[in-house]
Short mmCIF file of C-alpha atoms in Angstrom, two decimals:
data_model
loop_
_atom_site.label_atom_id
_atom_site.label_comp_id
_atom_site.label_asym_id
_atom_site.label_seq_id
_atom_site.Cartn_x
_atom_site.Cartn_y
_atom_site.Cartn_z
CA UNK A 1 53.11 -29.42 -26.96
CA UNK A 2 56.27 -30.76 -25.33
CA UNK A 3 56.51 -31.25 -21.60
CA UNK A 4 59.06 -28.45 -21.18
CA UNK A 5 57.26 -25.91 -23.39
CA UNK A 6 57.28 -22.42 -21.89
CA UNK A 7 53.79 -21.59 -20.66
CA UNK A 8 52.30 -18.15 -20.10
CA UNK A 9 49.01 -17.35 -18.39
CA UNK A 10 46.84 -14.34 -18.95
CA UNK A 11 44.05 -14.05 -16.39
CA UNK A 12 40.62 -12.94 -17.51
CA UNK A 13 38.98 -13.61 -14.14
CA UNK A 14 39.10 -9.89 -13.34
CA UNK A 15 37.37 -9.03 -16.60
CA UNK A 16 33.58 -9.32 -16.25
CA UNK A 17 33.28 -9.68 -20.03
CA UNK A 18 34.04 -13.38 -19.65
CA UNK A 19 30.99 -13.75 -17.42
CA UNK A 20 28.79 -13.02 -20.43
CA UNK A 21 30.40 -15.79 -22.51
CA UNK A 22 29.79 -13.52 -25.48
CA UNK A 23 31.10 -13.65 -29.01
CA UNK A 24 30.80 -10.51 -31.13
CA UNK A 25 30.71 -10.40 -34.93
CA UNK A 26 31.38 -7.89 -37.68
CA UNK A 27 30.67 -8.05 -41.42
CA UNK A 28 33.11 -6.09 -43.59
CA UNK A 29 32.57 -5.68 -47.33
CA UNK A 30 35.32 -4.66 -49.75
CA UNK A 31 34.50 -3.78 -53.37
CA UNK A 32 36.99 -4.81 -56.04
CA UNK A 33 36.48 -1.72 -58.16
CA UNK A 34 39.37 -2.46 -60.52
CA UNK A 35 38.58 -6.18 -60.86
CA UNK A 36 42.12 -6.91 -59.69
CA UNK A 37 43.27 -10.52 -59.69
CA UNK A 38 44.23 -11.97 -56.32
CA UNK A 39 41.96 -9.53 -54.49
CA UNK A 40 42.15 -10.51 -50.80
CA UNK A 41 44.34 -13.50 -51.53
CA UNK A 42 43.34 -16.26 -49.10
CA UNK A 43 46.83 -17.52 -48.33
CA UNK A 44 48.04 -13.99 -47.65
CA UNK A 45 45.09 -13.36 -45.33
CA UNK A 46 45.74 -16.53 -43.34
CA UNK A 47 49.50 -16.06 -43.22
CA UNK A 48 49.32 -12.45 -42.01
CA UNK A 49 46.61 -13.32 -39.45
CA UNK A 50 48.65 -16.17 -38.00
CA UNK A 51 51.79 -14.02 -37.79
CA UNK A 52 49.82 -11.27 -36.07
CA UNK A 53 48.31 -13.45 -33.35
CA UNK A 54 51.41 -15.59 -32.78
CA UNK A 55 53.78 -12.65 -32.44
CA UNK A 56 51.70 -9.71 -31.24
CA UNK A 57 48.43 -11.10 -29.85
CA UNK A 58 49.62 -14.28 -28.16
CA UNK A 59 46.55 -14.70 -25.92
CA UNK A 60 44.47 -14.86 -29.11
CA UNK A 61 46.60 -17.86 -30.10
CA UNK A 62 46.01 -19.56 -26.74
CA UNK A 63 43.37 -21.63 -24.98
CA UNK A 64 40.88 -20.96 -22.20
CA UNK A 65 41.48 -22.88 -18.99
CA UNK A 66 39.25 -22.81 -15.92
CA UNK A 67 40.55 -23.93 -12.56
CA UNK A 68 40.25 -23.02 -8.88
CA UNK A 69 37.45 -20.51 -9.53
CA UNK A 70 39.58 -18.55 -11.97
CA UNK A 71 39.77 -18.48 -15.75
CA UNK A 72 43.03 -18.01 -17.62
CA UNK A 73 44.07 -17.84 -21.22
CA UNK A 74 47.08 -20.15 -21.54
CA UNK A 75 49.48 -19.84 -24.44
CA UNK A 76 52.81 -21.40 -25.35
CA UNK A 77 55.92 -20.59 -27.33
CA UNK A 78 55.66 -23.65 -29.56
CA UNK A 79 51.94 -24.41 -29.87
CA UNK A 80 49.31 -22.08 -31.30
CA UNK A 81 45.53 -22.04 -31.45
CA UNK A 82 45.51 -20.36 -34.86
CA UNK A 83 42.22 -18.66 -35.81
CA UNK A 84 40.08 -21.00 -37.94
CA UNK A 85 39.36 -19.65 -41.42
CA UNK A 86 36.55 -20.86 -43.68
CA UNK A 87 35.76 -19.73 -47.21
CA UNK A 88 32.93 -19.79 -49.72
CA UNK A 89 32.44 -18.58 -53.28
CA UNK A 90 28.96 -17.37 -54.22
CA UNK A 91 27.35 -17.02 -57.62
CA UNK A 92 25.74 -13.61 -57.16
CA UNK A 93 26.36 -10.04 -58.23
CA UNK A 94 27.71 -7.21 -56.10
CA UNK A 95 24.33 -5.62 -55.41
CA UNK A 96 22.86 -8.88 -54.15
CA UNK A 97 25.83 -9.47 -51.87
CA UNK A 98 25.56 -5.90 -50.57
CA UNK A 99 21.92 -6.50 -49.63
CA UNK A 100 22.98 -9.52 -47.58
CA UNK A 101 25.58 -7.34 -45.85
CA UNK A 102 23.04 -4.56 -45.25
CA UNK A 103 20.56 -7.08 -43.82
CA UNK A 104 23.28 -8.53 -41.53
CA UNK A 105 22.85 -12.05 -42.88
CA UNK A 106 25.05 -13.66 -40.24
CA UNK A 107 24.03 -17.17 -41.25
CA UNK A 108 25.49 -16.60 -44.69
CA UNK A 109 28.47 -14.34 -43.99
CA UNK A 110 29.68 -14.85 -40.41
CA UNK A 111 31.43 -17.86 -38.83
CA UNK A 112 29.16 -19.43 -36.25
CA UNK A 113 30.36 -18.97 -32.68
CA UNK A 114 30.76 -22.21 -30.74
CA UNK A 115 27.90 -23.07 -28.43
CA UNK A 116 30.35 -24.26 -25.78
CA UNK A 117 30.93 -22.00 -22.78
CA UNK A 118 33.92 -21.77 -20.47
CA UNK A 119 33.05 -23.90 -17.46
CA UNK A 120 34.89 -25.02 -14.35
CA UNK A 121 33.63 -28.58 -14.58
CA UNK A 122 34.60 -29.56 -18.11
CA UNK A 123 36.27 -26.75 -20.07
CA UNK A 124 36.47 -27.14 -23.82
CA UNK A 125 40.11 -26.49 -24.75
CA UNK A 126 39.19 -25.88 -28.39
CA UNK A 127 37.06 -22.75 -28.01
CA UNK A 128 38.66 -20.32 -30.49
CA UNK A 129 39.34 -16.71 -29.58
CA UNK A 130 38.68 -15.37 -33.07
CA UNK A 131 37.23 -16.88 -36.26
CA UNK A 132 37.15 -15.70 -39.86
CA UNK A 133 34.86 -16.44 -42.81
CA UNK A 134 35.89 -15.13 -46.24
CA UNK A 135 33.21 -14.82 -48.92
CA UNK A 136 34.30 -14.45 -52.54
CA UNK A 137 32.15 -13.85 -55.62
CA UNK A 138 32.57 -15.77 -58.85
CA UNK A 139 32.35 -12.37 -60.57
CA UNK A 140 35.33 -11.13 -58.47
CA UNK A 141 33.39 -7.90 -57.72
CA UNK A 142 33.84 -7.94 -53.94
CA UNK A 143 35.01 -9.83 -50.88
CA UNK A 144 33.32 -10.00 -47.49
CA UNK A 145 35.13 -10.74 -44.23
CA UNK A 146 32.98 -12.11 -41.44
CA UNK A 147 34.84 -11.92 -38.12
CA UNK A 148 33.71 -13.39 -34.80
CA UNK A 149 35.76 -12.87 -31.63
CA UNK A 150 35.46 -13.61 -27.91
CA UNK A 151 34.65 -10.48 -25.95
CA UNK A 152 36.88 -11.33 -22.98
CA UNK A 153 39.97 -10.52 -25.07
CA UNK A 154 38.81 -7.56 -27.12
CA UNK A 155 36.15 -4.90 -26.93
CA UNK A 156 34.95 -2.90 -29.92
CA UNK A 157 37.73 -0.31 -29.82
CA UNK A 158 40.41 -2.97 -29.45
CA UNK A 159 38.89 -4.97 -32.29
CA UNK A 160 39.31 -2.11 -34.75
CA UNK A 161 42.92 -1.63 -33.61
CA UNK A 162 43.41 -5.37 -34.20
CA UNK A 163 41.96 -5.02 -37.70
CA UNK A 164 44.15 -1.99 -38.43
CA UNK A 165 47.23 -3.96 -37.34
CA UNK A 166 46.19 -6.94 -39.46
CA UNK A 167 45.60 -4.70 -42.48
CA UNK A 168 49.02 -3.05 -42.10
CA UNK A 169 50.80 -6.39 -41.75
CA UNK A 170 48.92 -7.88 -44.70
CA UNK A 171 49.81 -4.88 -46.87
CA UNK A 172 53.47 -5.11 -45.83
CA UNK A 173 53.64 -8.82 -46.67
CA UNK A 174 51.99 -8.18 -50.03
CA UNK A 175 54.50 -5.47 -50.92
CA UNK A 176 57.70 -6.88 -49.39
CA UNK A 177 57.21 -10.61 -48.94
CA UNK A 178 58.88 -12.23 -45.93
CA UNK A 179 59.70 -9.91 -43.05
CA UNK A 180 62.10 -10.17 -40.16
CA UNK A 181 60.60 -7.33 -38.14
CA UNK A 182 57.50 -5.22 -38.52
CA UNK A 183 56.14 -2.59 -36.14
CA UNK A 184 52.36 -2.72 -35.97
CA UNK A 185 50.60 0.69 -35.77
CA UNK A 186 48.76 -0.01 -32.50
CA UNK A 187 50.46 -1.70 -29.52
CA UNK A 188 48.22 -4.51 -28.22
CA UNK A 189 47.60 -4.64 -24.48
CA UNK A 190 45.53 -7.30 -22.71
CA UNK A 191 45.72 -6.36 -19.06
CA UNK A 192 42.37 -5.38 -17.61
CA UNK A 193 42.72 -1.94 -15.96
CA UNK A 194 42.62 -1.70 -12.18
CA UNK A 195 39.68 0.48 -11.16
CA UNK A 196 39.63 -0.41 -7.46
CA UNK A 197 40.75 3.11 -6.50
CA UNK A 198 37.33 4.40 -7.59
CA UNK A 199 35.54 2.37 -4.93
CA UNK A 200 33.79 4.57 -2.36
CA UNK A 201 32.22 2.53 0.48
CA UNK A 202 30.19 5.55 1.58
CA UNK A 203 28.21 5.46 -1.67
CA UNK A 204 25.87 2.67 -2.67
CA UNK A 205 24.16 2.17 -6.00
CA UNK A 206 21.37 -0.04 -7.21
CA UNK A 207 22.12 -2.01 -10.34
CA UNK A 208 18.81 -3.00 -11.94
CA UNK A 209 20.61 -3.51 -15.24
CA UNK A 210 22.33 -6.59 -13.78
CA UNK A 211 19.46 -8.09 -11.78
CA UNK A 212 18.60 -11.58 -12.99
CA UNK A 213 14.94 -12.31 -13.67
CA UNK A 214 13.11 -15.57 -14.14
CA UNK A 215 11.60 -15.49 -17.65
CA UNK A 216 8.72 -17.65 -16.40
CA UNK A 217 7.74 -14.85 -14.04
CA UNK A 218 8.01 -12.12 -16.68
CA UNK A 219 4.77 -10.43 -17.68
CA UNK A 220 3.40 -12.10 -20.78
CA UNK A 221 1.25 -9.03 -21.37
CA UNK A 222 4.32 -7.28 -22.74
CA UNK A 223 4.23 -9.67 -25.68
CA UNK A 224 1.62 -9.07 -28.40
CA UNK A 225 1.11 -12.74 -29.21
CA UNK A 226 1.92 -14.74 -32.35
CA UNK A 227 -1.15 -13.47 -34.19
CA UNK A 228 0.13 -9.88 -33.92
CA UNK A 229 3.84 -10.25 -34.60
CA UNK A 230 4.95 -7.13 -36.43
CA UNK A 231 8.34 -6.45 -37.99
CA UNK A 232 9.31 -2.83 -38.39
CA UNK A 233 12.67 -2.02 -39.95
CA UNK A 234 14.05 1.35 -38.93
CA UNK A 235 16.04 2.93 -41.75
CA UNK A 236 17.67 6.31 -41.16
CA UNK A 237 18.80 8.18 -44.25
CA UNK A 238 21.91 10.34 -44.42
CA UNK A 239 19.69 13.42 -44.33
CA UNK A 240 17.85 12.14 -41.25
CA UNK A 241 21.17 11.39 -39.56
CA UNK A 242 22.32 14.95 -40.22
CA UNK A 243 19.08 16.31 -38.75
CA UNK A 244 19.43 14.10 -35.66
CA UNK A 245 23.03 15.21 -35.18
CA UNK A 246 21.91 18.84 -35.27
CA UNK A 247 19.13 18.10 -32.76
CA UNK A 248 21.67 16.40 -30.50
CA UNK A 249 23.97 19.43 -30.63
CA UNK A 250 21.05 21.77 -29.91
CA UNK A 251 20.10 19.99 -26.67
CA UNK A 252 23.61 19.03 -25.55
CA UNK A 253 23.50 15.26 -26.02
CA UNK A 254 25.47 12.88 -28.22
CA UNK A 255 24.30 11.40 -31.51
CA UNK A 256 24.34 7.96 -29.85
CA UNK A 257 22.00 9.18 -27.12
CA UNK A 258 19.48 10.67 -29.52
CA UNK A 259 19.66 7.55 -31.70
CA UNK A 260 18.91 5.45 -28.60
CA UNK A 261 15.93 7.71 -27.97
CA UNK A 262 14.60 7.07 -31.49
CA UNK A 263 14.87 3.31 -30.93
CA UNK A 264 13.40 3.40 -27.41
CA UNK A 265 10.42 5.48 -28.52
CA UNK A 266 9.85 3.45 -31.68
CA UNK A 267 9.82 0.10 -29.88
CA UNK A 268 7.47 1.26 -27.12
CA UNK A 269 5.12 3.06 -29.51
CA UNK A 270 4.79 -0.15 -31.50
CA UNK A 271 4.25 -2.24 -28.37
CA UNK A 272 1.58 0.13 -27.11
CA UNK A 273 -0.16 0.14 -30.49
CA UNK A 274 -0.31 -3.65 -30.48
CA UNK A 275 -1.45 -3.94 -26.87
CA UNK A 276 -2.81 -0.74 -25.24
CA UNK A 277 -3.13 -2.54 -21.88
CA UNK A 278 0.62 -2.52 -21.27
CA UNK A 279 0.97 1.25 -20.98
CA UNK A 280 1.67 1.12 -17.23
CA UNK A 281 4.31 -1.62 -17.55
CA UNK A 282 7.96 -0.71 -17.03
CA UNK A 283 10.33 -0.26 -19.94
CA UNK A 284 13.99 -0.54 -18.99
CA UNK A 285 16.38 1.29 -21.30
CA UNK A 286 19.94 -0.04 -21.13
CA UNK A 287 23.09 1.13 -22.87
CA UNK A 288 26.65 -0.14 -22.78
CA UNK A 289 29.02 2.67 -21.79
CA UNK A 290 32.71 2.75 -22.67
CA UNK A 291 34.21 4.30 -19.54
CA UNK A 292 37.78 4.67 -20.77
CA UNK A 293 37.68 8.45 -20.37
CA UNK A 294 36.06 8.33 -16.93
CA UNK A 295 38.60 5.78 -15.74
CA UNK A 296 41.58 7.51 -17.33
CA UNK A 297 42.36 4.40 -19.38
CA UNK A 298 44.30 4.56 -22.64
CA UNK A 299 42.65 3.42 -25.87
CA UNK A 300 45.54 0.96 -26.22
CA UNK A 301 44.04 -1.19 -23.45
CA UNK A 302 42.15 -4.01 -25.11
CA UNK A 303 39.82 -4.76 -22.20
CA UNK A 304 37.89 -1.57 -21.57
CA UNK A 305 36.13 -1.06 -18.22
CA UNK A 306 32.65 -1.13 -19.73
CA UNK A 307 29.50 -0.77 -17.65
CA UNK A 308 25.77 -0.63 -18.32
CA UNK A 309 23.58 2.43 -17.88
CA UNK A 310 19.86 2.06 -17.30
CA UNK A 311 16.74 4.16 -17.09
CA UNK A 312 13.24 2.95 -16.22
CA UNK A 313 10.01 4.56 -17.46
CA UNK A 314 6.57 3.21 -18.34
CA UNK A 315 5.75 2.12 -21.87
CA UNK A 316 3.13 4.87 -22.19
CA UNK A 317 5.51 7.58 -20.95
CA UNK A 318 8.14 6.76 -23.54
CA UNK A 319 5.58 6.48 -26.34
CA UNK A 320 4.22 9.94 -25.45
CA UNK A 321 7.50 11.83 -24.98
CA UNK A 322 9.31 13.67 -27.76
CA UNK A 323 12.57 12.18 -29.01
CA UNK A 324 14.63 15.07 -27.60
CA UNK A 325 13.09 14.58 -24.13
CA UNK A 326 13.89 10.85 -24.24
CA UNK A 327 17.44 11.66 -25.34
CA UNK A 328 17.81 13.80 -22.21
CA UNK A 329 16.74 10.82 -20.07
CA UNK A 330 19.33 8.63 -21.80
CA UNK A 331 21.94 11.35 -21.32
CA UNK A 332 21.26 11.46 -17.58
CA UNK A 333 21.42 7.66 -17.31
CA UNK A 334 24.78 7.54 -19.07
CA UNK A 335 26.04 10.53 -17.07
CA UNK A 336 25.68 8.65 -13.80
CA UNK A 337 28.33 6.15 -14.91
CA UNK A 338 31.13 7.81 -12.96
CA UNK A 339 34.23 6.00 -11.78
CA UNK A 340 32.49 5.28 -8.46
CA UNK A 341 29.50 3.78 -10.25
CA UNK A 342 31.80 1.79 -12.51
CA UNK A 343 33.64 0.30 -9.54
CA UNK A 344 30.36 -0.47 -7.80
CA UNK A 345 29.08 -2.25 -10.92
CA UNK A 346 32.10 -4.50 -11.08
CA UNK A 347 31.94 -5.36 -7.39
CA UNK A 348 28.27 -6.20 -7.86
CA UNK A 349 29.01 -8.46 -10.84
CA UNK A 350 31.77 -10.33 -9.05
CA UNK A 351 29.66 -10.79 -5.94
CA UNK A 352 26.81 -12.06 -8.06
CA UNK A 353 29.12 -14.45 -9.89
CA UNK A 354 30.56 -15.75 -6.61
CA UNK A 355 27.05 -16.32 -5.24
CA UNK A 356 26.14 -18.26 -8.37
CA UNK A 357 29.25 -20.41 -7.96
CA UNK A 358 28.48 -21.05 -4.28
CA UNK A 359 24.88 -21.98 -5.08
CA UNK A 360 26.08 -24.30 -7.84
CA UNK A 361 28.57 -26.01 -5.50
CA UNK A 362 25.90 -26.51 -2.82
CA UNK A 363 23.50 -28.08 -5.28
#
């Protein structure tokens, strides 16, 4: 970087996603049905990805910088933090690879997120925004893309728009070679939406989903003990999915809500079976809610105003209820996430973060 390099700052301090310091990962498998040569050519993947982030997603080609109790993404016109790409070639057949994908074998297929966090004391300037791991097979039957990205710059919806843009650009480069101009299908936007107008000081909400707890004070009775560790894999067939979707329509809830009910009931039934004494303990259901619609925010905004819904019942209550009844509880919990609740959640998070910073400075 030269001393006179143009510098641009994109603030993420108003986006609570950065508080979580979270990386998210996806595993995408592509079958090479025709055994085509050059399937997912590595150089083309890297070239199109670098063009995309440098030209259209400049914050993704920047660096985190913490200062004065605010965190920015800083990027330049002549220096780029290009996404790191690693590769591997495995000696296995397509079915074996697909089992690893199905089992979400992140150790094998996904680039490891850095352990470093954005801090105000000693920020690591080399924390990447997005990372890619490409897995090839010696048999050339398939390719797997493992993608890990920092949640402060993209949520799930924005990630798939990013992937659609990358796919379109990669296809264009493959068909036409060098390009002077190319219009990506989805316009990227990084500004976090202003939701302050939802704030209603006359209404107060509790936010148990964000309350910090000391793990040392957490009830050990909720844990069955190492001699009773049980793994139960929940597999839902296409037919079962269709039946659940019909149940959801019949009672006026979404498929996501009834699927959450299946998981909530299954976990608590297993816990109660392993330790009947915990029936009166609380079970807190939480669900991340995309509030774009409630906030009137376009899908083109990369940082969605996401909040957390919660519902508290006892372990025994959830184990005893029918799935449809639990789905109704989840539906009510998600339904309370209005614009006013969303604004209250964000104020609570920022106040909590400020208190943590003040406590840290005092110590």
